[in-house]
PDB file of C-alpha atoms in Angstrom:
ATOM      1  CA  UNK A 941     -32.567  15.094  17.859  1.00  0.00           C
ATOM      2  CA  UNK A 942     -29.927  17.533  16.311  1.00  0.00           C
ATOM      3  CA  UNK A 943     -26.240  17.121  16.173  1.00  0.00           C
ATOM      4  CA  UNK A 944     -24.737  18.341  18.760  1.00  0.00           C
ATOM      5  CA  UNK A 945     -20.833  20.547  18.164  1.00  0.00           C
ATOM      6  CA  UNK A 946     -19.480  17.696  19.561  1.00  0.00           C
ATOM      7  CA  UNK A 947     -21.156  15.515  17.411  1.00  0.00           C
ATOM      8  CA  UNK A 948     -19.874  17.329  14.368  1.00  0.00           C
ATOM      9  CA  UNK A 949     -16.754  17.792  15.514  1.00  0.00           C
ATOM     10  CA  UNK A 950     -16.249  14.062  16.214  1.00  0.00           C
ATOM     11  CA  UNK A 951     -17.368  13.527  12.603  1.00  0.00           C
ATOM     12  CA  UNK A 952     -14.879  15.982  10.941  1.00  0.00           C
ATOM     13  CA  UNK A 953     -12.063  14.427  13.027  1.00  0.00           C
ATOM     14  CA  UNK A 954     -12.777  11.159  10.885  1.00  0.00           C
ATOM     15  CA  UNK A 955     -13.253  12.557   7.556  1.00  0.00           C
ATOM     16  CA  UNK A 956      -9.680  12.795   6.366  1.00  0.00           C
ATOM     17  CA  UNK A 957      -9.482   9.146   6.876  1.00  0.00           C
ATOM     18  CA  UNK A 958     -13.157   8.608   5.389  1.00  0.00           C
ATOM     19  CA  UNK A 959     -12.033  10.157   2.513  1.00  0.00           C
ATOM     20  CA  UNK A 960      -9.227   8.406   1.759  1.00  0.00           C
ATOM     21  CA  UNK A 961     -10.606   5.199   2.693  1.00  0.00           C
ATOM     22  CA  UNK A 962     -13.347   6.064  -0.062  1.00  0.00           C
ATOM     23  CA  UNK A 963     -11.077   7.542  -2.784  1.00  0.00           C
ATOM     24  CA  UNK A 964      -9.251   3.975  -2.187  1.00  0.00           C
ATOM     25  CA  UNK A 965     -12.137   1.955  -3.057  1.00  0.00           C
ATOM     26  CA  UNK A 966     -14.028   4.028  -5.765  1.00  0.00           C
ATOM     27  CA  UNK A 967     -10.560   5.325  -8.006  1.00  0.00           C
ATOM     28  CA  UNK A 968     -12.471   8.813  -7.606  1.00  0.00           C
ATOM     29  CA  UNK A 969     -12.628  11.825  -5.697  1.00  0.00           C
ATOM     30  CA  UNK A 970     -15.663  13.320  -6.415  1.00  0.00           C
ATOM     31  CA  UNK A 971     -17.123  10.245  -5.711  1.00  0.00           C
ATOM     32  CA  UNK A 972     -15.640   9.712  -2.382  1.00  0.00           C
ATOM     33  CA  UNK A 973     -16.388  13.138  -1.691  1.00  0.00           C
ATOM     34  CA  UNK A 974     -20.301  12.089  -2.172  1.00  0.00           C
ATOM     35  CA  UNK A 975     -20.030   8.886   0.000  1.00  0.00           C
ATOM     36  CA  UNK A 976     -18.524  10.883   3.001  1.00  0.00           C
ATOM     37  CA  UNK A 977     -21.327  13.620   2.830  1.00  0.00           C
ATOM     38  CA  UNK A 978     -23.915  10.417   2.718  1.00  0.00           C
ATOM     39  CA  UNK A 979     -22.139   9.010   5.537  1.00  0.00           C
ATOM     40  CA  UNK A 980     -22.594  12.483   7.780  1.00  0.00           C
ATOM     41  CA  UNK A 981     -26.248  12.521   6.306  1.00  0.00           C
ATOM     42  CA  UNK A 982     -26.369   8.721   8.304  1.00  0.00           C
ATOM     43  CA  UNK A 983     -24.575   9.713  11.377  1.00  0.00           C
ATOM     44  CA  UNK A 984     -26.812  13.377  11.761  1.00  0.00           C
ATOM     45  CA  UNK A 985     -30.046  10.873  11.497  1.00  0.00           C
ATOM     46  CA  UNK A 986     -28.854   7.979  13.626  1.00  0.00           C
ATOM     47  CA  UNK A 987     -28.900   7.712  17.702  1.00  0.00           C
ATOM     48  CA  UNK A 988     -25.004   8.981  17.959  1.00  0.00           C
ATOM     49  CA  UNK A 989     -25.682   8.229  22.346  1.00  0.00           C
ATOM     50  CA  UNK A 990     -26.436   4.358  21.101  1.00  0.00           C
ATOM     51  CA  UNK A 991     -23.201   4.541  19.334  1.00  0.00           C
ATOM     52  CA  UNK A 992     -20.929   3.011  21.045  1.00  0.00           C
ATOM     53  CA  UNK A 993     -17.202   3.573  18.832  1.00  0.00           C
ATOM     54  CA  UNK A 994     -18.068   6.165  16.329  1.00  0.00           C
ATOM     55  CA  UNK A 995     -15.170   5.696  14.690  1.00  0.00           C
ATOM     56  CA  UNK A 996     -15.860   2.042  13.693  1.00  0.00           C
ATOM     57  CA  UNK A 997     -19.359   2.814  12.939  1.00  0.00           C
ATOM     58  CA  UNK A 998     -18.516   5.251  10.777  1.00  0.00           C
ATOM     59  CA  UNK A 999     -16.297   2.673   8.702  1.00  0.00           C
ATOM     60  CA  UNK A1000     -19.030   0.671   8.212  1.00  0.00           C
ATOM     61  CA  UNK A1001     -21.606   2.770   6.972  1.00  0.00           C
ATOM     62  CA  UNK A1002     -19.129   4.377   4.424  1.00  0.00           C
ATOM     63  CA  UNK A1003     -17.802   1.286   3.338  1.00  0.00           C
ATOM     64  CA  UNK A1004     -21.385  -0.093   2.567  1.00  0.00           C
ATOM     65  CA  UNK A1005     -21.999   2.837   0.890  1.00  0.00           C
ATOM     66  CA  UNK A1006     -18.964   2.101  -1.063  1.00  0.00           C
ATOM     67  CA  UNK A1007     -19.656  -1.170  -1.994  1.00  0.00           C
ATOM     68  CA  UNK A1008     -22.880  -0.226  -3.427  1.00  0.00           C
ATOM     69  CA  UNK A1009     -21.251   2.293  -5.895  1.00  0.00           C
ATOM     70  CA  UNK A1010     -18.805  -0.194  -7.001  1.00  0.00           C
ATOM     71  CA  UNK A1011     -21.239  -2.549  -7.865  1.00  0.00           C
ATOM     72  CA  UNK A1012     -23.533   0.257  -9.743  1.00  0.00           C
ATOM     73  CA  UNK A1013     -20.299   1.642 -11.089  1.00  0.00           C
ATOM     74  CA  UNK A1014     -19.632  -1.534 -12.509  1.00  0.00           C
ATOM     75  CA  UNK A1015     -22.270  -1.515 -14.381  1.00  0.00           C
ATOM     76  CA  UNK A1016     -21.611   2.060 -15.634  1.00  0.00           C
ATOM     77  CA  UNK A1017     -17.977   1.018 -17.100  1.00  0.00           C
ATOM     78  CA  UNK A1018     -19.479  -1.306 -19.322  1.00  0.00           C
ATOM     79  CA  UNK A1019     -20.739   1.711 -20.959  1.00  0.00           C
ATOM     80  CA  UNK A1020     -17.575   3.847 -20.601  1.00  0.00           C
ATOM     81  CA  UNK A1021     -16.470   5.213 -23.783  1.00  0.00           C
ATOM     82  CA  UNK A1022     -12.830   3.753 -24.059  1.00  0.00           C
ATOM     83  CA  UNK A1023     -10.606   3.005 -21.311  1.00  0.00           C
ATOM     84  CA  UNK A1024     -11.170   3.787 -17.401  1.00  0.00           C
ATOM     85  CA  UNK A1025      -9.069   5.045 -15.757  1.00  0.00           C
ATOM     86  CA  UNK A1026      -8.654   6.475 -11.764  1.00  0.00           C
ATOM     87  CA  UNK A1027      -8.557  10.021 -11.112  1.00  0.00           C
ATOM     88  CA  UNK A1028      -5.300  11.160 -10.457  1.00  0.00           C
ATOM     89  CA  UNK A1029      -4.689  12.962  -6.743  1.00  0.00           C
ATOM     90  CA  UNK A1030      -1.375  15.465  -7.097  1.00  0.00           C
ATOM     91  CA  UNK A1031       1.243  15.692  -4.421  1.00  0.00           C
ATOM     92  CA  UNK A1032       0.046  17.127  -1.344  1.00  0.00           C
ATOM     93  CA  UNK A1033      -3.667  16.253  -1.746  1.00  0.00           C
ATOM     94  CA  UNK A1034      -5.005  15.598   1.194  1.00  0.00           C
ATOM     95  CA  UNK A1035      -7.044  12.738   0.161  1.00  0.00           C
ATOM     96  CA  UNK A1036      -4.463  10.562  -0.352  1.00  0.00           C
ATOM     97  CA  UNK A1037      -4.223   9.393   2.978  1.00  0.00           C
ATOM     98  CA  UNK A1038      -1.754   7.785   5.120  1.00  0.00           C
ATOM     99  CA  UNK A1039       1.746   7.332   3.700  1.00  0.00           C
ATOM    100  CA  UNK A1040       4.223   6.443   6.574  1.00  0.00           C
ATOM    101  CA  UNK A1041       4.149   2.720   5.001  1.00  0.00           C
ATOM    102  CA  UNK A1042       5.633   1.214   1.918  1.00  0.00           C
ATOM    103  CA  UNK A1043       1.950  -0.537   2.058  1.00  0.00           C
ATOM    104  CA  UNK A1044       0.388   2.672   2.490  1.00  0.00           C
ATOM    105  CA  UNK A1045       2.017   4.407  -0.401  1.00  0.00           C
ATOM    106  CA  UNK A1046       1.545   1.378  -2.107  1.00  0.00           C
ATOM    107  CA  UNK A1047      -2.347   1.210  -1.903  1.00  0.00           C
ATOM    108  CA  UNK A1048      -2.900   4.487  -3.768  1.00  0.00           C
ATOM    109  CA  UNK A1049      -0.485   4.241  -6.343  1.00  0.00           C
ATOM    110  CA  UNK A1050      -1.869   4.657  -9.428  1.00  0.00           C
ATOM    111  CA  UNK A1051      -0.824   1.387 -10.929  1.00  0.00           C
ATOM    112  CA  UNK A1052      -2.614  -0.187  -7.711  1.00  0.00           C
ATOM    113  CA  UNK A1053      -5.844   1.748  -8.185  1.00  0.00           C
ATOM    114  CA  UNK A1054      -6.089   0.191 -11.890  1.00  0.00           C
ATOM    115  CA  UNK A1055      -5.206  -3.617 -10.631  1.00  0.00           C
ATOM    116  CA  UNK A1056      -7.514  -2.990  -8.219  1.00  0.00           C
ATOM    117  CA  UNK A1057     -10.295  -2.817 -10.581  1.00  0.00           C
ATOM    118  CA  UNK A1058      -9.940  -6.943 -11.060  1.00  0.00           C
ATOM    119  CA  UNK A1059     -10.716  -7.341  -7.989  1.00  0.00           C
ATOM    120  CA  UNK A1060     -14.410  -7.818  -6.657  1.00  0.00           C
ATOM    121  CA  UNK A1061     -15.891  -5.183  -4.164  1.00  0.00           C
ATOM    122  CA  UNK A1062     -15.293  -7.174  -1.422  1.00  0.00           C
ATOM    123  CA  UNK A1063     -12.032  -8.415  -2.109  1.00  0.00           C
ATOM    124  CA  UNK A1064     -11.129  -4.413  -2.571  1.00  0.00           C
ATOM    125  CA  UNK A1065     -12.777  -3.213   0.433  1.00  0.00           C
ATOM    126  CA  UNK A1066     -10.573  -5.769   2.740  1.00  0.00           C
ATOM    127  CA  UNK A1067      -7.607  -5.318   1.011  1.00  0.00           C
ATOM    128  CA  UNK A1068      -7.838  -1.121   1.515  1.00  0.00           C
ATOM    129  CA  UNK A1069      -8.857  -1.547   5.366  1.00  0.00           C
ATOM    130  CA  UNK A1070      -6.112  -4.260   6.120  1.00  0.00           C
ATOM    131  CA  UNK A1071      -3.051  -3.243   3.640  1.00  0.00           C
ATOM    132  CA  UNK A1072      -3.619   1.209   3.848  1.00  0.00           C
ATOM    133  CA  UNK A1073      -5.568   1.332   7.104  1.00  0.00           C
ATOM    134  CA  UNK A1074      -4.173  -1.917   8.909  1.00  0.00           C
ATOM    135  CA  UNK A1075      -7.652  -2.947  10.274  1.00  0.00           C
ATOM    136  CA  UNK A1076      -7.567  -6.170  11.997  1.00  0.00           C
ATOM    137  CA  UNK A1077      -9.447  -9.177  10.677  1.00  0.00           C
ATOM    138  CA  UNK A1078     -11.862  -8.975  13.425  1.00  0.00           C
ATOM    139  CA  UNK A1079     -12.525  -5.244  12.657  1.00  0.00           C
ATOM    140  CA  UNK A1080     -12.883  -6.173   9.444  1.00  0.00           C
ATOM    141  CA  UNK A1081     -15.036  -8.926  10.007  1.00  0.00           C
ATOM    142  CA  UNK A1082     -17.421  -7.047  11.676  1.00  0.00           C
ATOM    143  CA  UNK A1083     -18.033  -4.195   8.854  1.00  0.00           C
ATOM    144  CA  UNK A1084     -18.276  -6.347   6.167  1.00  0.00           C
ATOM    145  CA  UNK A1085     -20.738  -8.839   8.424  1.00  0.00           C
ATOM    146  CA  UNK A1086     -17.970 -11.763   7.334  1.00  0.00           C
ATOM    147  CA  UNK A1087     -15.741 -13.921   9.564  1.00  0.00           C
ATOM    148  CA  UNK A1088     -12.349 -13.350  10.944  1.00  0.00           C
ATOM    149  CA  UNK A1089     -11.537 -16.453   8.529  1.00  0.00           C
ATOM    150  CA  UNK A1090     -13.765 -15.049   5.589  1.00  0.00           C
ATOM    151  CA  UNK A1091     -11.847 -11.570   5.889  1.00  0.00           C
ATOM    152  CA  UNK A1092      -7.678 -13.540   5.921  1.00  0.00           C
ATOM    153  CA  UNK A1093      -9.389 -15.702   3.057  1.00  0.00           C
ATOM    154  CA  UNK A1094     -10.328 -12.438   0.814  1.00  0.00           C
ATOM    155  CA  UNK A1095      -7.164 -10.791   1.709  1.00  0.00           C
ATOM    156  CA  UNK A1096      -4.892 -13.017   0.948  1.00  0.00           C
ATOM    157  CA  UNK A1097      -6.611 -13.532  -2.307  1.00  0.00           C
ATOM    158  CA  UNK A1098      -6.979  -9.670  -2.972  1.00  0.00           C
ATOM    159  CA  UNK A1099      -2.995  -9.459  -2.351  1.00  0.00           C
ATOM    160  CA  UNK A1100      -2.076 -12.166  -4.481  1.00  0.00           C
ATOM    161  CA  UNK A1101      -4.037 -10.209  -7.787  1.00  0.00           C
ATOM    162  CA  UNK A1102      -2.162  -7.125  -6.680  1.00  0.00           C
ATOM    163  CA  UNK A1103       1.045  -8.722  -6.740  1.00  0.00           C
ATOM    164  CA  UNK A1104       0.671 -10.069  -9.530  1.00  0.00           C
ATOM    165  CA  UNK A1105       1.179  -6.678 -11.570  1.00  0.00           C
ATOM    166  CA  UNK A1106       4.344  -5.781 -11.871  1.00  0.00           C
ATOM    167  CA  UNK A1107       6.577  -4.484  -8.443  1.00  0.00           C
ATOM    168  CA  UNK A1108       6.866  -0.617  -8.219  1.00  0.00           C
ATOM    169  CA  UNK A1109       9.873   0.895  -7.227  1.00  0.00           C
ATOM    170  CA  UNK A1110       9.969   3.768  -4.260  1.00  0.00           C
ATOM    171  CA  UNK A1111      11.586   6.909  -5.956  1.00  0.00           C
ATOM    172  CA  UNK A1112      12.250  10.055  -4.016  1.00  0.00           C
ATOM    173  CA  UNK A1113      11.720  13.444  -4.804  1.00  0.00           C
ATOM    174  CA  UNK A1114      14.596  14.390  -7.156  1.00  0.00           C
ATOM    175  CA  UNK A1115      14.870  10.933  -8.908  1.00  0.00           C
ATOM    176  CA  UNK A1116      10.915  11.906  -9.464  1.00  0.00           C
ATOM    177  CA  UNK A1117      12.146  15.056 -11.532  1.00  0.00           C
ATOM    178  CA  UNK A1118      15.020  13.577 -13.431  1.00  0.00           C
ATOM    179  CA  UNK A1119      13.027  10.328 -14.312  1.00  0.00           C
ATOM    180  CA  UNK A1120      10.271  12.464 -15.964  1.00  0.00           C
ATOM    181  CA  UNK A1121      12.941  14.991 -17.408  1.00  0.00           C
ATOM    182  CA  UNK A1122      14.741  12.050 -19.359  1.00  0.00           C
ATOM    183  CA  UNK A1123      10.740  10.626 -20.233  1.00  0.00           C
ATOM    184  CA  UNK A1124       9.736  13.967 -21.849  1.00  0.00           C
ATOM    185  CA  UNK A1125      13.634  14.732 -23.210  1.00  0.00           C
ATOM    186  CA  UNK A1126      12.870  11.288 -25.254  1.00  0.00           C
ATOM    187  CA  UNK A1127       9.248  11.476 -25.599  1.00  0.00           C
ATOM    188  CA  UNK A1128      10.118  15.230 -27.681  1.00  0.00           C
ATOM    189  CA  UNK A1129      13.554  13.737 -29.624  1.00  0.00           C
ATOM    190  CA  UNK A1130      11.352  12.653 -32.650  1.00  0.00           C
ATOM    191  CA  UNK A1131      13.696   9.277 -32.174  1.00  0.00           C
ATOM    192  CA  UNK A1132      11.693   5.996 -31.041  1.00  0.00           C
ATOM    193  CA  UNK A1133      14.954   4.800 -30.053  1.00  0.00           C
ATOM    194  CA  UNK A1134      15.416   6.800 -26.775  1.00  0.00           C
ATOM    195  CA  UNK A1135      11.924   5.845 -25.384  1.00  0.00           C
ATOM    196  CA  UNK A1136      12.508   2.410 -26.048  1.00  0.00           C
ATOM    197  CA  UNK A1137      15.335   2.761 -24.351  1.00  0.00           C
ATOM    198  CA  UNK A1138      13.688   3.568 -21.195  1.00  0.00           C
ATOM    199  CA  UNK A1139      10.870   1.478 -21.854  1.00  0.00           C
ATOM    200  CA  UNK A1140      10.274  -1.817 -20.317  1.00  0.00           C
ATOM    201  CA  UNK A1141       9.556  -4.394 -23.220  1.00  0.00           C
ATOM    202  CA  UNK A1142       5.739  -5.292 -22.233  1.00  0.00           C
ATOM    203  CA  UNK A1143       5.620  -1.568 -21.884  1.00  0.00           C
ATOM    204  CA  UNK A1144       1.826  -0.038 -22.338  1.00  0.00           C
ATOM    205  CA  UNK A1145       0.375   3.441 -22.784  1.00  0.00           C
ATOM    206  CA  UNK A1146      -3.508   3.976 -21.653  1.00  0.00           C
ATOM    207  CA  UNK A1147      -5.456   6.793 -21.906  1.00  0.00           C
ATOM    208  CA  UNK A1148      -8.725   8.095 -20.545  1.00  0.00           C
ATOM    209  CA  UNK A1149     -10.576  10.743 -22.174  1.00  0.00           C
ATOM    210  CA  UNK A1150     -14.009   9.760 -21.268  1.00  0.00           C
ATOM    211  CA  UNK A1151     -15.470  10.376 -24.749  1.00  0.00           C
ATOM    212  CA  UNK A1152     -15.165  14.258 -23.741  1.00  0.00           C
ATOM    213  CA  UNK A1153     -11.099  14.304 -25.271  1.00  0.00           C
ATOM    214  CA  UNK A1154      -9.961  12.301 -27.944  1.00  0.00           C
ATOM    215  CA  UNK A1155      -8.110   9.108 -26.456  1.00  0.00           C
ATOM    216  CA  UNK A1156      -7.266   5.723 -27.495  1.00  0.00           C
ATOM    217  CA  UNK A1157     -10.036   3.251 -27.198  1.00  0.00           C
ATOM    218  CA  UNK A1158      -7.400   0.786 -26.386  1.00  0.00           C
ATOM    219  CA  UNK A1159      -4.414  -0.137 -24.543  1.00  0.00           C
ATOM    220  CA  UNK A1160      -1.085   0.680 -26.719  1.00  0.00           C
ATOM    221  CA  UNK A1161       1.638  -2.909 -25.551  1.00  0.00           C
ATOM    222  CA  UNK A1162       5.174  -3.165 -26.237  1.00  0.00           C
ATOM    223  CA  UNK A1163       7.642  -1.090 -26.203  1.00  0.00           C
ATOM    224  CA  UNK A1164       7.393  -0.116 -29.811  1.00  0.00           C
ATOM    225  CA  UNK A1165       3.947   0.499 -30.215  1.00  0.00           C
ATOM    226  CA  UNK A1166       4.537   2.593 -26.879  1.00  0.00           C
ATOM    227  CA  UNK A1167       7.447   4.416 -28.289  1.00  0.00           C
ATOM    228  CA  UNK A1168       6.120   5.501 -31.272  1.00  0.00           C
ATOM    229  CA  UNK A1169       2.676   6.237 -30.134  1.00  0.00           C
ATOM    230  CA  UNK A1170       4.014   8.871 -27.427  1.00  0.00           C
ATOM    231  CA  UNK A1171       6.366  10.381 -29.751  1.00  0.00           C
ATOM    232  CA  UNK A1172       3.197  10.901 -32.058  1.00  0.00           C
ATOM    233  CA  UNK A1173       1.536  12.654 -28.749  1.00  0.00           C
ATOM    234  CA  UNK A1174       4.295  14.758 -27.946  1.00  0.00           C
ATOM    235  CA  UNK A1175       4.857  16.081 -31.844  1.00  0.00           C
ATOM    236  CA  UNK A1176       3.803  19.616 -32.049  1.00  0.00           C
ATOM    237  CA  UNK A1177       0.898  20.672 -33.962  1.00  0.00           C
ATOM    238  CA  UNK A1178      -1.739  23.213 -34.078  1.00  0.00           C
ATOM    239  CA  UNK A1179      -4.885  21.155 -33.931  1.00  0.00           C
ATOM    240  CA  UNK A1180      -3.540  19.581 -31.075  1.00  0.00           C
ATOM    241  CA  UNK A1181      -2.833  23.274 -29.429  1.00  0.00           C
ATOM    242  CA  UNK A1182      -6.547  24.327 -30.597  1.00  0.00           C
ATOM    243  CA  UNK A1183      -7.918  20.942 -28.545  1.00  0.00           C
ATOM    244  CA  UNK A1184      -5.922  22.012 -25.450  1.00  0.00           C
ATOM    245  CA  UNK A1185      -7.053  25.150 -25.534  1.00  0.00           C
ATOM    246  CA  UNK A1186      -4.184  26.985 -25.800  1.00  0.00           C
ATOM    247  CA  UNK A1187      -0.210  26.275 -25.712  1.00  0.00           C
ATOM    248  CA  UNK A1188       0.659  23.804 -22.735  1.00  0.00           C
ATOM    249  CA  UNK A1189       3.048  24.231 -20.008  1.00  0.00           C
ATOM    250  CA  UNK A1190       4.818  21.001 -19.230  1.00  0.00           C
ATOM    251  CA  UNK A1191       5.494  19.923 -15.633  1.00  0.00           C
ATOM    252  CA  UNK A1192       7.674  16.911 -14.035  1.00  0.00           C
ATOM    253  CA  UNK A1193       5.548  16.178 -10.951  1.00  0.00           C
ATOM    254  CA  UNK A1194       3.985  13.647  -8.506  1.00  0.00           C
ATOM    255  CA  UNK A1195       0.564  12.131  -9.106  1.00  0.00           C
ATOM    256  CA  UNK A1196      -0.482   9.086  -6.607  1.00  0.00           C
ATOM    257  CA  UNK A1197       3.078   9.047  -5.228  1.00  0.00           C
ATOM    258  CA  UNK A1198       4.211   8.273  -8.969  1.00  0.00           C
ATOM    259  CA  UNK A1199       6.155  10.170 -11.227  1.00  0.00           C
ATOM    260  CA  UNK A1200       4.136  12.211 -13.193  1.00  0.00           C
ATOM    261  CA  UNK A1201       3.529  14.509 -16.125  1.00  0.00           C
ATOM    262  CA  UNK A1202       0.982  17.546 -15.672  1.00  0.00           C
ATOM    263  CA  UNK A1203      -0.256  19.920 -18.930  1.00  0.00           C
ATOM    264  CA  UNK A1204      -1.497  22.606 -17.663  1.00  0.00           C
ATOM    265  CA  UNK A1205      -3.413  25.272 -19.801  1.00  0.00           C
ATOM    266  CA  UNK A1206      -4.119  28.994 -18.722  1.00  0.00           C
ATOM    267  CA  UNK A1207      -4.342  27.450 -14.767  1.00  0.00           C
ATOM    268  CA  UNK A1208      -6.638  24.578 -16.078  1.00  0.00           C
ATOM    269  CA  UNK A1209      -4.886  20.796 -15.747  1.00  0.00           C
ATOM    270  CA  UNK A1210      -5.555  19.146 -18.838  1.00  0.00           C
ATOM    271  CA  UNK A1211      -3.257  16.153 -18.357  1.00  0.00           C
ATOM    272  CA  UNK A1212      -2.067  13.944 -15.955  1.00  0.00           C
ATOM    273  CA  UNK A1213       0.045  11.600 -17.049  1.00  0.00           C
ATOM    274  CA  UNK A1214       1.357   8.497 -14.340  1.00  0.00           C
ATOM    275  CA  UNK A1215       4.393   6.595 -15.140  1.00  0.00           C
ATOM    276  CA  UNK A1216       4.733   3.307 -13.022  1.00  0.00           C
ATOM    277  CA  UNK A1217       8.250   2.852 -12.927  1.00  0.00           C
ATOM    278  CA  UNK A1218      10.000  -0.718 -12.411  1.00  0.00           C
ATOM    279  CA  UNK A1219      13.243  -1.816 -11.586  1.00  0.00           C
ATOM    280  CA  UNK A1220      13.563  -3.021 -15.469  1.00  0.00           C
ATOM    281  CA  UNK A1221      12.251   0.658 -16.328  1.00  0.00           C
ATOM    282  CA  UNK A1222       9.184   2.235 -16.863  1.00  0.00           C
ATOM    283  CA  UNK A1223       6.083  -0.470 -17.807  1.00  0.00           C
ATOM    284  CA  UNK A1224       3.201   2.014 -18.147  1.00  0.00           C
ATOM    285  CA  UNK A1225       2.321   5.283 -18.790  1.00  0.00           C
ATOM    286  CA  UNK A1226      -1.128   5.903 -17.391  1.00  0.00           C
ATOM    287  CA  UNK A1227      -2.895   9.036 -19.179  1.00  0.00           C
ATOM    288  CA  UNK A1228      -6.037  11.217 -17.738  1.00  0.00           C
ATOM    289  CA  UNK A1229      -7.412  13.527 -20.003  1.00  0.00           C
ATOM    290  CA  UNK A1230     -11.202  13.185 -19.274  1.00  0.00           C
ATOM    291  CA  UNK A1231     -11.845  16.685 -18.130  1.00  0.00           C
ATOM    292  CA  UNK A1232     -14.178  15.537 -15.315  1.00  0.00           C
ATOM    293  CA  UNK A1233     -11.899  14.080 -13.701  1.00  0.00           C
ATOM    294  CA  UNK A1234      -9.085  16.813 -13.668  1.00  0.00           C
ATOM    295  CA  UNK A1235     -11.348  19.213 -11.919  1.00  0.00           C
ATOM    296  CA  UNK A1236      -9.962  18.261  -8.448  1.00  0.00           C
ATOM    297  CA  UNK A1237      -6.332  18.387  -9.680  1.00  0.00           C
ATOM    298  CA  UNK A1238      -6.604  21.832 -11.049  1.00  0.00           C
ATOM    299  CA  UNK A1239      -8.170  23.159  -7.707  1.00  0.00           C
ATOM    300  CA  UNK A1240      -5.200  21.445  -6.056  1.00  0.00           C
ATOM    301  CA  UNK A1241      -2.916  23.186  -8.761  1.00  0.00           C
ATOM    302  CA  UNK A1242      -4.164  26.420  -8.115  1.00  0.00           C
ATOM    303  CA  UNK A1243      -2.987  26.136  -4.685  1.00  0.00           C
ATOM    304  CA  UNK A1244       0.528  24.978  -5.654  1.00  0.00           C
ATOM    305  CA  UNK A1245       3.625  26.275  -5.670  1.00  0.00           C
ATOM    306  CA  UNK A1246       4.822  24.750  -8.737  1.00  0.00           C
ATOM    307  CA  UNK A1247       7.298  26.903  -9.803  1.00  0.00           C
ATOM    308  CA  UNK A1248       8.154  27.297 -13.639  1.00  0.00           C
ATOM    309  CA  UNK A1249       7.344  24.507 -16.582  1.00  0.00           C
ATOM    310  CA  UNK A1250      10.040  22.587 -17.982  1.00  0.00           C
ATOM    311  CA  UNK A1251       8.775  23.378 -21.278  1.00  0.00           C
ATOM    312  CA  UNK A1252       5.598  24.381 -23.378  1.00  0.00           C
ATOM    313  CA  UNK A1253       4.402  21.618 -25.923  1.00  0.00           C
ATOM    314  CA  UNK A1254       2.977  21.377 -28.918  1.00  0.00           C
TER     315      UNK A1254
END
């Protein structure tokens, strides 16, 4: 039986929530959109009159599609060129989902999305559904076909794994701009000392070029090593301009709720560097330069009022 207009409306009303769940589960906006579209096709083929609670049904279908995707993604990432990082979402992107509580904001932060790569698919699903969307364990158990007690155990285990990472600091918009400006001033000073002062002692820098853009194959670790790497990264050079396709405009922005450096050439986002800020300083620089993971950022950037750049790089 074809879908009625009411059936389509019910699905579309759930789409933002489904996309936000899928993004947190997969760390990829493109894969999240695909999972939601496949969920719609399942909805279209289902006997909808027999579905008692459509929202629960859709969540279960989507979550299981994402679990299958996560399992196959793990195998693909073993052959991924260099470091794998999530796809960043710029401020205002609806796929970021709910942000009313600290837990919801943290669950979509770049640091936590990266940490969640350590979790098993089931751990990640329980953590996301409980922490970000406040699903009761009874409903999570039904979605994943496990017992309520097992859901609780998995959640506590997953939360501990995530909590083993550094404690993120909540930052308002004004502080975000100040932090990025200070970071960029230090990175472009030609000296490593200003950067070392901003970084934690065990700071790391990770870049994801996906084999399409040059990026370090391994993380850079330690404040001094990271400072030296960043000084070189921001040092002007003709080869860098040629690789970027022009002179990048550099902006202070927010991505996944974190302070971020956004580099843009002719309206195309070519890099998003998310800064993980703790009470002790900047603990990590996650630099996404894989063009496949910046297409959504570019589309969102085109519709945003981003003002003037802080400066032109390289």
